[in-house]
């Protein structure tokens, strides 16, 4: 049996850290970690009207919360919201 040289491709969250914007941070995301919720007043700034928080399950059991404008809340989880069968090995 041949050894697999490359790991399976996963969803990756990429963001550029402020204030210098010199490098990107990459986080392997396993899926949604719950339902989107409305942001508390003052919790999120400069996102738009009626912001929502979308929780994501990250590699190693971590949890990452992503903020999105209420108008874009349906698009924020992207393909993670679509239930798909696990990849075959």
C-alpha positions as a Python dict, from the first residue, in 0.01 Angstrom:
ca = {
    (1, 'X'): (0, 0, 0),
    (2, 'X'): (138, 340, -96),
    (3, 'X'): (189, 598, 176),
    (4, 'X'): (-17, 913, 150),
    (5, 'X'): (219, 1206, 108),
    (6, 'X'): (-32, 1490, 150),
    (7, 'X'): (-292, 1531, 425),
    (8, 'X'): (-658, 1581, 340),
    (9, 'X'): (-752, 1933, 242),
    (10, 'X'): (-957, 2115, 506),
    (11, 'X'): (-1136, 2446, 540),
    (12, 'X'): (-897, 2718, 649),
    (13, 'X'): (-981, 3051, 808),
    (14, 'X'): (-733, 3319, 697),
    (15, 'X'): (-709, 3666, 848),
    (16, 'X'): (-453, 3941, 856),
    (17, 'X'): (-366, 4059, 1205),
    (18, 'X'): (-375, 4430, 1282),
    (19, 'X'): (-210, 4677, 1330),
    (20, 'X'): (83, 4612, 1096),
    (21, 'X'): (-89, 4370, 853),
    (22, 'X'): (245, 4203, 776),
    (23, 'X'): (141, 3838, 803),
    (24, 'X'): (-161, 3614, 780),
    (25, 'X'): (-280, 3375, 1046),
    (26, 'X'): (-415, 3036, 931),
    (27, 'X'): (-656, 2822, 1135),
    (28, 'X'): (-779, 2478, 1024),
    (29, 'X'): (-1157, 2474, 1076),
    (30, 'X'): (-1351, 2153, 1135),
    (31, 'X'): (-1703, 2300, 1110),
    (32, 'X'): (-1961, 2507, 1291),
    (33, 'X'): (-1945, 2501, 1672),
    (34, 'X'): (-2306, 2607, 1723),
    (35, 'X'): (-2569, 2848, 1602),
    (36, 'X'): (-2498, 3207, 1505),
    (37, 'X'): (-2602, 3456, 1773),
    (38, 'X'): (-2668, 3829, 1781),
    (39, 'X'): (-2372, 4032, 1905),
    (40, 'X'): (-2408, 4221, 2232),
    (41, 'X'): (-2412, 4602, 2209),
    (42, 'X'): (-2050, 4723, 2188),
    (43, 'X'): (-1909, 4371, 2138),
    (44, 'X'): (-1832, 4421, 1767),
    (45, 'X'): (-1732, 4740, 1587),
    (46, 'X'): (-1719, 4842, 1219),
    (47, 'X'): (-1901, 4532, 1090),
    (48, 'X'): (-2231, 4686, 990),
    (49, 'X'): (-2584, 4684, 1117),
    (50, 'X'): (-2712, 4407, 1346),
    (51, 'X'): (-2386, 4208, 1370),
    (52, 'X'): (-2394, 3834, 1438),
    (53, 'X'): (-2129, 3603, 1584),
    (54, 'X'): (-2067, 3270, 1406),
    (55, 'X'): (-1877, 3011, 1620),
    (56, 'X'): (-1635, 2780, 1439),
    (57, 'X'): (-1469, 2463, 1572),
    (58, 'X'): (-1097, 2486, 1504),
    (59, 'X'): (-819, 2229, 1505),
    (60, 'X'): (-734, 2081, 1846),
    (61, 'X'): (-1069, 2160, 2007),
    (62, 'X'): (-1031, 2539, 1994),
    (63, 'X'): (-1322, 2767, 1912),
    (64, 'X'): (-1303, 3077, 1692),
    (65, 'X'): (-1583, 3331, 1671),
    (66, 'X'): (-1626, 3530, 1349),
    (67, 'X'): (-1836, 3848, 1334),
    (68, 'X'): (-2048, 3934, 1029),
    (69, 'X'): (-2305, 4197, 943),
    (70, 'X'): (-2664, 4083, 993),
    (71, 'X'): (-2725, 4120, 619),
    (72, 'X'): (-2441, 3873, 549),
    (73, 'X'): (-2515, 3626, 830),
    (74, 'X'): (-2637, 3359, 588),
    (75, 'X'): (-2311, 3373, 391),
    (76, 'X'): (-2073, 3392, 689),
    (77, 'X'): (-2043, 3015, 753),
    (78, 'X'): (-1988, 2952, 381),
    (79, 'X'): (-1966, 2587, 285),
    (80, 'X'): (-1946, 2485, 652),
    (81, 'X'): (-2323, 2528, 678),
    (82, 'X'): (-2379, 2274, 401),
    (83, 'X'): (-2389, 1921, 536),
    (84, 'X'): (-2165, 1710, 317),
    (85, 'X'): (-2045, 1353, 358),
    (86, 'X'): (-1696, 1316, 504),
    (87, 'X'): (-1418, 1270, 249),
    (88, 'X'): (-1332, 910, 165),
    (89, 'X'): (-984, 793, 247),
}
